[in-house]
mmCIF file of C-alpha atoms and ligand atoms in Angstrom:
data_model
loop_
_atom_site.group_PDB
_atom_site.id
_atom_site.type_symbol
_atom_site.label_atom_id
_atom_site.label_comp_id
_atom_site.label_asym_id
_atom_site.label_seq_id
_atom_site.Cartn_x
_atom_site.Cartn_y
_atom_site.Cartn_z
ATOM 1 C CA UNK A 1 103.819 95.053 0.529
ATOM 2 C CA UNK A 2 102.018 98.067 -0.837
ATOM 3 C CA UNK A 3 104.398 101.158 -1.764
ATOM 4 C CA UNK A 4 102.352 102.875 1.266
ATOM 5 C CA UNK A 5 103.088 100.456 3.584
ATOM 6 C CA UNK A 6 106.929 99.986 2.518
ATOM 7 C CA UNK A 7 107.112 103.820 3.285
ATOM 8 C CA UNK A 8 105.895 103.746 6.653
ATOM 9 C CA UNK A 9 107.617 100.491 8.398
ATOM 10 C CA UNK A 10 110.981 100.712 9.407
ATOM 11 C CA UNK A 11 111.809 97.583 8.248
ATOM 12 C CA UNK A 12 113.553 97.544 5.112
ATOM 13 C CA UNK A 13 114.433 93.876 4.023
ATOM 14 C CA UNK A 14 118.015 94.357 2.084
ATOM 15 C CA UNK A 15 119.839 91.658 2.618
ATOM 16 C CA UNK A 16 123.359 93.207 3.345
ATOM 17 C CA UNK A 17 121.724 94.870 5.899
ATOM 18 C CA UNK A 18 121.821 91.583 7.817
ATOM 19 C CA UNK A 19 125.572 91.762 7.318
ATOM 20 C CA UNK A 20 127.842 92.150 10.313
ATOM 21 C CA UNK A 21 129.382 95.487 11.188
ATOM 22 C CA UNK A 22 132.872 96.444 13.071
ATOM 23 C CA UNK A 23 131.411 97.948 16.507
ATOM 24 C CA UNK A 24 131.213 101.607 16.680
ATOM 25 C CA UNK A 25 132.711 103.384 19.546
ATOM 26 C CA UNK A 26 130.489 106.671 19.544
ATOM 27 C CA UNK A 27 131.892 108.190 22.966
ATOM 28 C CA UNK A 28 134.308 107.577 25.887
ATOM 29 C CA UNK A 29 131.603 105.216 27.063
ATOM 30 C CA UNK A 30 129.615 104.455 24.656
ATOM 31 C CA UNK A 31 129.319 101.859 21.655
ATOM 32 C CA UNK A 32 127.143 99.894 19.275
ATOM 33 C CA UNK A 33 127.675 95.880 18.535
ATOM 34 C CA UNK A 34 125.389 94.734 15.225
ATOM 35 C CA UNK A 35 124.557 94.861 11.934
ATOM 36 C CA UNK A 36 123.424 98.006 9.260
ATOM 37 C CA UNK A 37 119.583 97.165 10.509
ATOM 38 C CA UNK A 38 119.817 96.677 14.493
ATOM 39 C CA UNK A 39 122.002 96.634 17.231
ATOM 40 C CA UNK A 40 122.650 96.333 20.660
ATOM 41 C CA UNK A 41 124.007 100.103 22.124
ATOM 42 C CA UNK A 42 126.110 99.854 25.395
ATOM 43 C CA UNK A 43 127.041 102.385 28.093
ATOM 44 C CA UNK A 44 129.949 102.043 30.098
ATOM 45 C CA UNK A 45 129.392 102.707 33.781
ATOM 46 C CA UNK A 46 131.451 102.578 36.958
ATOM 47 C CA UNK A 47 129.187 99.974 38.389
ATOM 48 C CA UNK A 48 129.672 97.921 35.139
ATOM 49 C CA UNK A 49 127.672 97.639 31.425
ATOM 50 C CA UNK A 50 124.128 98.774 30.471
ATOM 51 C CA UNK A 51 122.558 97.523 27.115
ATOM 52 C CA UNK A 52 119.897 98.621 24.932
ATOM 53 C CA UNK A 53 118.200 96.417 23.210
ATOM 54 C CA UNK A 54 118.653 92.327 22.010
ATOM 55 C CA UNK A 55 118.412 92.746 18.424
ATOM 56 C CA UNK A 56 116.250 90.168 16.171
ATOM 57 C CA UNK A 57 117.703 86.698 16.845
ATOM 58 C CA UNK A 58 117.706 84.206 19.662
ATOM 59 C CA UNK A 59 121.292 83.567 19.679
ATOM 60 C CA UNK A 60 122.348 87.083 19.566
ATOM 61 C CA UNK A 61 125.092 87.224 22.823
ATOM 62 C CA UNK A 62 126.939 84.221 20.469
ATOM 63 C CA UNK A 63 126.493 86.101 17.162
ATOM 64 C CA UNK A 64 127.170 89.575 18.095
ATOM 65 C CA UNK A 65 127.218 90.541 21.695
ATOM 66 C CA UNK A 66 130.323 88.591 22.884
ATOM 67 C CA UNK A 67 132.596 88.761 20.484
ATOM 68 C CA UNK A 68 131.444 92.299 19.873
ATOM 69 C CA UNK A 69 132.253 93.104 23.590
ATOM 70 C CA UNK A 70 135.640 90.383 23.064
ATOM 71 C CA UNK A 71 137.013 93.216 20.181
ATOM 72 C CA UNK A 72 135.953 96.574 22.565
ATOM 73 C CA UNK A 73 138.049 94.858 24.953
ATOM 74 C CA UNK A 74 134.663 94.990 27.176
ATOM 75 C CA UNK A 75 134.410 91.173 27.733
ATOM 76 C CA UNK A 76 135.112 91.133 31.233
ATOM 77 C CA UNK A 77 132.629 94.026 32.381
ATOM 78 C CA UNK A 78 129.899 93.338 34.488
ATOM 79 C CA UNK A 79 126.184 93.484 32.401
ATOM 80 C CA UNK A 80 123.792 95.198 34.684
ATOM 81 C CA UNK A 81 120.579 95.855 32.649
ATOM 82 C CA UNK A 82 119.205 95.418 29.373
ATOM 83 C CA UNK A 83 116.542 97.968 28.285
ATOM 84 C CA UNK A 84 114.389 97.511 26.011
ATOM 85 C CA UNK A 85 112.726 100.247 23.676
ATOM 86 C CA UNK A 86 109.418 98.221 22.451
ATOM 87 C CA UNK A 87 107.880 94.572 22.148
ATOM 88 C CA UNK A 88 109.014 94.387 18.195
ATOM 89 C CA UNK A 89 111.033 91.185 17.371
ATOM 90 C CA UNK A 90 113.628 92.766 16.146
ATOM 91 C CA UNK A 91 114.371 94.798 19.484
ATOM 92 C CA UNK A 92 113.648 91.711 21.648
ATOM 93 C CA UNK A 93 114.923 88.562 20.252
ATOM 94 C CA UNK A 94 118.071 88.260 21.868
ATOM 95 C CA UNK A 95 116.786 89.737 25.724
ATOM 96 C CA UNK A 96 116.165 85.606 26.838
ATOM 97 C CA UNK A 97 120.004 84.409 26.217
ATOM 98 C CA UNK A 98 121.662 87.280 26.850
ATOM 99 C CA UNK A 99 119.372 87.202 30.305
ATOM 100 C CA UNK A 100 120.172 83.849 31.095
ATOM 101 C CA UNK A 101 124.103 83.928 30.000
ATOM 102 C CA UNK A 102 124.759 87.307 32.565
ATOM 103 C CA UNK A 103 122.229 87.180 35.014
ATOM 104 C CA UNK A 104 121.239 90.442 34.011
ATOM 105 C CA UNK A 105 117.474 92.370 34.426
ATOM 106 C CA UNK A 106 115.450 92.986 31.258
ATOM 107 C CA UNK A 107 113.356 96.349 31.520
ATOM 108 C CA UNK A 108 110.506 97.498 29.513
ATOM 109 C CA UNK A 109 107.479 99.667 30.039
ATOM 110 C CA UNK A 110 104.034 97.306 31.442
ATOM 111 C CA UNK A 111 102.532 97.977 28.103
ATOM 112 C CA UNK A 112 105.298 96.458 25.644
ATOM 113 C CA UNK A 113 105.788 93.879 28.063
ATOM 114 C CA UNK A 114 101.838 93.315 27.491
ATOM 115 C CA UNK A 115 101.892 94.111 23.512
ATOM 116 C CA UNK A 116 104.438 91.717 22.907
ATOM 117 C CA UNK A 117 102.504 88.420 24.470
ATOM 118 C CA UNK A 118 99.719 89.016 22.207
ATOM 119 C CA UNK A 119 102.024 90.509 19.273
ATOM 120 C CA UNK A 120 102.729 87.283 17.408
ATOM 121 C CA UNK A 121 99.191 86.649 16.392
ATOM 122 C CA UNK A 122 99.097 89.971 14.533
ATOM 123 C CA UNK A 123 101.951 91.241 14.210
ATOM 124 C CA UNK A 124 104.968 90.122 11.367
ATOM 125 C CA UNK A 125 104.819 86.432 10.900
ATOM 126 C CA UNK A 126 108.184 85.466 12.522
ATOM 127 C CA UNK A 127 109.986 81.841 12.417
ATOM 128 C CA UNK A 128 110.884 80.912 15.812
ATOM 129 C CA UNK A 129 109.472 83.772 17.257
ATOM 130 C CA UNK A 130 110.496 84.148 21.102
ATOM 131 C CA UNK A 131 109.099 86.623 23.474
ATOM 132 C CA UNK A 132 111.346 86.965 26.566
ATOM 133 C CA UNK A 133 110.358 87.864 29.504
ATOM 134 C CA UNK A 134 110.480 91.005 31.041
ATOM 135 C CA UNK A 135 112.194 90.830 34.894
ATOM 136 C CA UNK A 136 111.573 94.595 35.651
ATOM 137 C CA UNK A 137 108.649 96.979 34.493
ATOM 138 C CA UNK A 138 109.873 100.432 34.252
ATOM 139 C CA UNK A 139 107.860 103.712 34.245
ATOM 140 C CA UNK A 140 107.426 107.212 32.597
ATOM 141 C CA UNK A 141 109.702 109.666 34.321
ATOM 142 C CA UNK A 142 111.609 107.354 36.307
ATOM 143 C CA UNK A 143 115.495 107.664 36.918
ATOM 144 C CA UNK A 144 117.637 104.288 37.218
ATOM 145 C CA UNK A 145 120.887 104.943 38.684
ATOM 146 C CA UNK A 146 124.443 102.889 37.796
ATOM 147 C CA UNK A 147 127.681 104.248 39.284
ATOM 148 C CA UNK A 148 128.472 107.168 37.356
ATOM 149 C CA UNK A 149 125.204 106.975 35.061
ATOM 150 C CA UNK A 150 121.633 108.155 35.201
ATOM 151 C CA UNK A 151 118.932 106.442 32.936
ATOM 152 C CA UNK A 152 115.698 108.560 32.640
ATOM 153 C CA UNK A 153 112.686 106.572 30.889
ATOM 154 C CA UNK A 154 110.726 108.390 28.820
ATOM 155 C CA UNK A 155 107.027 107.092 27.701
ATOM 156 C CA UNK A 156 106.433 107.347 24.076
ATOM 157 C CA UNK A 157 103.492 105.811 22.811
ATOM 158 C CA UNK A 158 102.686 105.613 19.128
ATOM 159 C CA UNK A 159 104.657 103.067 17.686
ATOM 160 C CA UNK A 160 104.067 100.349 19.842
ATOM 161 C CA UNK A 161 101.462 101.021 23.079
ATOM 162 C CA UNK A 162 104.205 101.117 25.326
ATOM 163 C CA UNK A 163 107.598 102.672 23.339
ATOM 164 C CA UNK A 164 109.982 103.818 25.372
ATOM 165 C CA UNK A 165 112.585 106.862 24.808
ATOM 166 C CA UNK A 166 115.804 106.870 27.371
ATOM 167 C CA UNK A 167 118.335 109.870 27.630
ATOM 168 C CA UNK A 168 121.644 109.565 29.878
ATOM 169 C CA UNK A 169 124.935 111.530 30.061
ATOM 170 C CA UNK A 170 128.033 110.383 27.555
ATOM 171 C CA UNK A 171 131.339 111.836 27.688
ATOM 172 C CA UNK A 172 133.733 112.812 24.931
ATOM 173 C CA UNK A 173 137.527 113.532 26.078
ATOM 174 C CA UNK A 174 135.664 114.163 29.622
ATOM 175 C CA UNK A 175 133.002 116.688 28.275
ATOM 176 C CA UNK A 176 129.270 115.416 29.153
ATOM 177 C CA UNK A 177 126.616 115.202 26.560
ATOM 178 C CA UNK A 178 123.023 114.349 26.806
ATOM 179 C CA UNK A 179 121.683 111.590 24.561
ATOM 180 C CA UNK A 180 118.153 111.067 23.664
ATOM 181 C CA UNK A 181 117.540 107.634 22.169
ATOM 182 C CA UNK A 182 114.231 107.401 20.392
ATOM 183 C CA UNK A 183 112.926 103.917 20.357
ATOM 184 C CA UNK A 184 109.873 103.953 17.972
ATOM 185 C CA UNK A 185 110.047 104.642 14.400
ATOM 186 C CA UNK A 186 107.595 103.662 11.952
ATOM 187 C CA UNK A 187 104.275 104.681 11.820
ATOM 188 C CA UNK A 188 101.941 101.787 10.839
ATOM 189 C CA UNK A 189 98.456 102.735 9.100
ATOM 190 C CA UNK A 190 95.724 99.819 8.779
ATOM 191 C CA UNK A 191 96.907 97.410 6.400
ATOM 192 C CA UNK A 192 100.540 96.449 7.593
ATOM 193 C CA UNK A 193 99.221 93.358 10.012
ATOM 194 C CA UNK A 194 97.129 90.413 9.404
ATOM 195 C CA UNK A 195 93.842 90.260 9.584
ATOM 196 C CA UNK A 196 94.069 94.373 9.167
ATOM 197 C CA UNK A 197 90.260 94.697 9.020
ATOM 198 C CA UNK A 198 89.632 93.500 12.461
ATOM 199 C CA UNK A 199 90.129 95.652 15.739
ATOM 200 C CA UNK A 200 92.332 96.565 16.616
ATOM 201 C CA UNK A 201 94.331 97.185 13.528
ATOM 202 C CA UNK A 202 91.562 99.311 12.060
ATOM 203 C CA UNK A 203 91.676 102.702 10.330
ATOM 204 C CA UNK A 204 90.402 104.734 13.764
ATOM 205 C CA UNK A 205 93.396 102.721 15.834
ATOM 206 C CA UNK A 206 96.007 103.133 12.931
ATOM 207 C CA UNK A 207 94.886 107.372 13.376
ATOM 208 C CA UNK A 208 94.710 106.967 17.053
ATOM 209 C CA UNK A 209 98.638 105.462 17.146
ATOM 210 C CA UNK A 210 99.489 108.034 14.383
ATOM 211 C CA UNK A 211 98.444 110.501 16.904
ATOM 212 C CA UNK A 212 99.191 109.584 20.012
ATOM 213 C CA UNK A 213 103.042 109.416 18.296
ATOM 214 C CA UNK A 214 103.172 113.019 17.670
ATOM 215 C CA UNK A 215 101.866 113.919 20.763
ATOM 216 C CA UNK A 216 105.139 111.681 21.816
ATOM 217 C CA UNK A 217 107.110 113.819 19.618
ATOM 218 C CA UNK A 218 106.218 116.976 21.589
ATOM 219 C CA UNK A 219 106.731 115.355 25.214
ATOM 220 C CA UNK A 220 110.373 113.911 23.466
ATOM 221 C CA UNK A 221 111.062 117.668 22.189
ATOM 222 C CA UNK A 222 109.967 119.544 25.406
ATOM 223 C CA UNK A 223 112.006 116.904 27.446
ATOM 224 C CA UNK A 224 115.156 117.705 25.208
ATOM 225 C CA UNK A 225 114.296 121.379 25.178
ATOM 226 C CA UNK A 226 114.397 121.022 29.301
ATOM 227 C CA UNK A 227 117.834 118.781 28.902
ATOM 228 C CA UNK A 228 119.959 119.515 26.236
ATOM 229 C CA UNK A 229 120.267 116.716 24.434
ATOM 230 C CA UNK A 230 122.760 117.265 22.052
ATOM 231 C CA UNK A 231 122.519 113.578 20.482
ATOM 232 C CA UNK A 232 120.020 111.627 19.157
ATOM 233 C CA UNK A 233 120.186 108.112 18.834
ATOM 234 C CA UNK A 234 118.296 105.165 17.340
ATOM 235 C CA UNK A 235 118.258 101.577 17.625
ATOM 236 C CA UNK A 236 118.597 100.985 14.238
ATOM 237 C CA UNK A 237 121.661 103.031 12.980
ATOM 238 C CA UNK A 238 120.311 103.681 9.369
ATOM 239 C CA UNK A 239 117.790 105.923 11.382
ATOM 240 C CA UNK A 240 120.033 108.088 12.794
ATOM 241 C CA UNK A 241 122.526 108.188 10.449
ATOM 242 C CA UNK A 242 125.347 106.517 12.577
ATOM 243 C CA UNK A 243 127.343 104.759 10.360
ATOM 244 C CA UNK A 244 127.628 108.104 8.461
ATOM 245 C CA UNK A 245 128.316 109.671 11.404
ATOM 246 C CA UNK A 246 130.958 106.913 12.277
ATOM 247 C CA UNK A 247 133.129 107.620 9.403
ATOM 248 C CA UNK A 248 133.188 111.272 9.745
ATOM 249 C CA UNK A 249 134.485 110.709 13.399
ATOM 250 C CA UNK A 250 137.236 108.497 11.732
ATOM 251 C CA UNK A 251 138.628 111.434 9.966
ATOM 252 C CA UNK A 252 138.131 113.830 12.737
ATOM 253 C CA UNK A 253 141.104 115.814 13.833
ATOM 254 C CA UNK A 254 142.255 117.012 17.358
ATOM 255 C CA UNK A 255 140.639 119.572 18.670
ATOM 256 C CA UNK A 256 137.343 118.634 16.250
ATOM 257 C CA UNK A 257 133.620 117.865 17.565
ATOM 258 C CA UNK A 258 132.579 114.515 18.105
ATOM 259 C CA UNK A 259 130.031 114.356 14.839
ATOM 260 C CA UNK A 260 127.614 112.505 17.051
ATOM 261 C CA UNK A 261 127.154 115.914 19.271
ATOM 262 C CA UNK A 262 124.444 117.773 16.699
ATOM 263 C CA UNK A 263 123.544 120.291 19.412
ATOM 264 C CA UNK A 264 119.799 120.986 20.357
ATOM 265 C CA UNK A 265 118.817 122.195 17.024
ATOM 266 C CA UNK A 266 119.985 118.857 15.354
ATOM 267 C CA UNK A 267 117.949 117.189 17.662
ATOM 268 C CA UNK A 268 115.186 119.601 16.657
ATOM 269 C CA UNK A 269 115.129 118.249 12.864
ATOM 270 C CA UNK A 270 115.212 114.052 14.189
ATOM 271 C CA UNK A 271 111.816 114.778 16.144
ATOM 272 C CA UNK A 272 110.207 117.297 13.684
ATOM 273 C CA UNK A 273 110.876 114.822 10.981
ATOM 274 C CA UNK A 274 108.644 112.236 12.805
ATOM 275 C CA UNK A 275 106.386 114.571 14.206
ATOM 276 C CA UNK A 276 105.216 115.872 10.166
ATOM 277 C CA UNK A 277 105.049 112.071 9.244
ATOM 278 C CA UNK A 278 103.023 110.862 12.024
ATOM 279 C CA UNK A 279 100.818 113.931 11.473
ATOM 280 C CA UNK A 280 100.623 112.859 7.417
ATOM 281 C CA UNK A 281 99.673 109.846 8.152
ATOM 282 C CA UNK A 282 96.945 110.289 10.491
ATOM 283 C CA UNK A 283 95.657 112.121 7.580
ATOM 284 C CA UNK A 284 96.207 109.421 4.933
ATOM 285 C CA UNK A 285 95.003 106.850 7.515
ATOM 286 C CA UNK A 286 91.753 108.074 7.565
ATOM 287 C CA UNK A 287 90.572 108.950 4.543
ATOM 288 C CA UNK A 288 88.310 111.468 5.716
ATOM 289 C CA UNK A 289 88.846 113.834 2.977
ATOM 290 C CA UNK A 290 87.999 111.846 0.718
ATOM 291 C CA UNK A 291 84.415 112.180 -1.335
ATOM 292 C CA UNK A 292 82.123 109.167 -0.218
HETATM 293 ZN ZN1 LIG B 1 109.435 98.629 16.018
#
């Protein structure tokens, strides 16, 4: 993989990252079951459980979920819904079992749920590669209600067609904070698939995508703006910093902030981070500036 390339996926292939991780209780009601590289994120409602995400592996509810949920002392919650964020493997391995184990709904946007039947022939070459299927398309703007919870989708092309952001309310001793979880990542130029010459994993769609995500940054950031959000959240917790973040809640005294709460203006520097890179490499992508 070129240096280029290795800069711009969000796939970083360190093998301890594979390695198992304690679960991470980040609010009252909210935690994270994984590994340093993915995870599943679960909000506890009145009405029962709602996950994010299946992680990169078939057998994901025996690896991680369940006895994940087992050591929260969650096992005997009811699982609603699992969202998912885009149609990459490693957000929607695990959607099928954990599906057919709880009975639950899978959501994604029409797009992903599109993207990801005709991903495998371009996209990473997977073993075993197993696209789930999606029980409920969900749409830009739209507000899913569980008990005591709210789940707003957010549409947030770029990344994938169809990448989805989702803020809800978390609590922290009883004090509500607004959570934006950002679902797409890397921004892929031209030569990170297969058969990168052909459409449409071309130069003008690799600009188009790198576009279209910052334009997603802006809609994320006036959303926020609008909101509050006070945290931001990733699927993958090296991209938000969570296991960082974990430990300095470990140490935190009474009376402290929950470290996960960075206030609007932390939220600020997650999005304008990705907004400058996706704007970078629309630039790079192109190569317009270069003499011919
Ligand atoms: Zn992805």
């Amino acid at each position: 993989m070129s240096e280029e390339n290795k800069n711009n996926t969000e796939h970083n292939f360190d093998p301890t990252m594979f390695d198992p991780i304690e679960p991470v209780k980040l609010f009252d009601d909210y935690y994270f079951i994984g590994n340093k590289l993915v995870g599943i994120h679960v909000l506890k409602t009145s009405e029962g459980l709602v996950l994010f995400e299946a992680m990169d592996k078939y057998d994901v509810d025996d690896e991680f979920l369940i006895p994940g949920l087992k050591k929260l002392g969650l096992e005997n919650e009811k699982i609603l819904i699992l969202f998912l964020t885009h149609g990459h493997f490693d957000h929607y391995m695990g959607a099928d079992k954990i599906r057919l184990r709880t009975g639950c709904e899978v959501a994604l946007s029409k797009e992903d749920a599109a993207f990801m039947l005709w991903g495998p022939d371009n996209y990473l070459d997977i073993e075993d590669l197993r696209v789930p299927r999606i029980t409920r398309t969900i749409e830009d703007g739209e507000d899913l209600v569980f008990g005591d919870h709210t789940v707003h989708v957010i549409l947030a092309p770029g990344h994938t067609p169809g990448c989805l952001n989702y803020s809800f309310e978390v609590h922290d001793n009883g004090q509500a904070h607004r959570v934006i979880m950002v679902g797409g990542y890397g921004v892929f130029g031209p030569g990170i698939y297969p058969g990168k010459h052909e459409y449409p994993h071309s130069v003008t769609y690799a600009v188009d995508q790198a576009l279209t995500f910052a334009t997603s940054c802006v809609k994320t950031w006036e959303y926020c703006k609008e909101n509050h959000c006070d945290v931001y959240l990733n699927p993958h917790p090296h991209l938000c910093a969570m296991l960082e973040t974990d430990e300095k809640n470990k140490a935190r005294k009474p009376g402290e902030e929950n470290a996960f709460v960075i206030g609007l203006e932390g939220v600020r520097k997650w999005i304008v981070e990705r907004f400058d890179v996706c704007l970078e490499c629309a630039q790079k992508f192109s190569d317009i500036r270069k003499e011919y």
